[in-house]
Amino acid sequence: MARKKISLIGGGQIGGVLAQLCALRELGDVVLFDIVEGLPQGKMLDIAEVGPVDRYDVNLKGTNSYEDIKGSDVVIVTAGLPRKPGMSRDDLIEVNSKIMTSVAEGIKANAPNAIIIVISNPLDAMVTLCQKITGFPYNRVIGQAGVLDSARFASFIAWELGVSVKDVTAMTLGGHGDDMVPLVRYASVNGIPVTELLTQKYGAEKGKEVMEAMVKRTRGAGGEVVALLKTGSAFYSPASSAIAMAESILKDQKRVLPTCCYLQGEFGVNGFYVGVPAVLGEKGVESIIQFKLDAEEQAMMDKSVAAVKELVGSMK
Ligand code: TXD
């Protein structure tokens, strides 16, 4: 089997962790691109020099030239500014739209067959723009938000119940904003409903309150990290989340992961990128998994989608 090639556009905080994770998992050869001279070269040299310790054997290259991304199977985009305390993701739209425009042009010209995973914020708008400019089919341009938002939700549940994070499944749908939709009804500990476990622990009323607090914390979890770091936003967790998606694509695993996908009628949404469960394989999004939302969930989804529409509409 030919070696896979992964290109990472943006060599900042998330880009560096992405490169290291690709190497540690030997997902393929890795190119790290940034406009800052020396930054991607320095990071890749640093990561390459520890191959003998971590025992990975992949080619790692830092570059300021888009030519080097030729032949990429997967391109992950983190180029763009992160939030500072007090900022919403949407505050980044103007500056990051300009960056995304040049990035998408670079990918289109040099890696026309790649599958693109966008991480840059505001996520739903940046994926939309990236697809528009590249003109790539929708199944090959997707965004990472849901894997991370879901992992945050699952973490809070595990900590609350005192059980292993390995045994909790939880999922969020919708946009990557404060109106995202954590799916309370389907959160489980190895299949046992979390709502039931919370009722056992606290009684029905207090159990509901505890769940509501976790939903609220999930929605604000990115901001919680920003407020602590003060100089940027989360980077380990978004990197690991995008790697789970990239790995499913590169190895054709067909994992079902919450993914920012272009919807054409699914969940009642038409013509917008929104987070939904998708099967990720060698073709990118191979299918979108639909199921019936109850009235409350649908109302939350509608609100989240409305926010995405407004955000996308605000792009010049
Ligand atoms: O889950 C998610 N989707 C996210 C998204 C979770 C957390 C943070 N998320 C967003 O990712 C965040 O709001 C930012 O928009 C991106 C990247 O975050 P990161 O923390 O990696 O930001 P850095 O460290 O500032 O890195 C950005 C890099 C930096 O090295 C710049 O020089 C580079 O982007 N940059 C460019 N690269 C290529 N081309 C252009 N034009 C360019 N402009 C800046």
Coordinates of N, CA and C in Angstrom, one line a residue, residues 93 125 128 272 306-316:
I93 N -14.6 36.2 12.3 CA -15.0 35.9 10.9 C -14.3 36.7 9.8
A125 N -18.8 28.6 9.3 CA -18.6 29.5 8.2 C -17.3 29.2 7.4
T128 N -17.8 26.3 5.1 CA -18.7 26.8 3.9 C -17.8 27.5 2.9
F272 N -26.8 24.0 4.0 CA -25.9 24.6 5.0 C -25.1 23.5 5.6
A306 N -30.3 28.2 12.9 CA -30.6 29.6 12.6 C -29.3 30.4 12.9
A307 N -28.6 30.1 13.9 CA -27.3 30.8 14.2 C -26.3 30.6 13.2
V308 N -26.2 29.4 12.6 CA -25.3 29.1 11.6 C -25.6 29.9 10.3
K309 N -26.9 29.9 10.0 CA -27.4 30.7 8.8 C -27.0 32.2 8.9
E310 N -27.2 32.7 10.1 CA -26.9 34.1 10.3 C -25.4 34.4 10.2
L311 N -24.6 33.5 10.7 CA -23.2 33.6 10.6 C -22.7 33.5 9.2
V312 N -23.2 32.5 8.5 CA -22.8 32.3 7.1 C -23.2 33.5 6.2
G313 N -24.4 34.0 6.6 CA -25.0 35.2 5.8 C -24.2 36.4 6.1
S314 N -23.5 36.5 7.2 CA -22.7 37.7 7.5 C -21.4 37.8 6.7
M315 N -21.0 36.7 6.1 CA -19.7 36.7 5.3 C -19.9 37.5 4.0
K316 N -18.9 38.3 3.8 CA -19.0 39.2 2.6 C -18.6 38.4 1.4

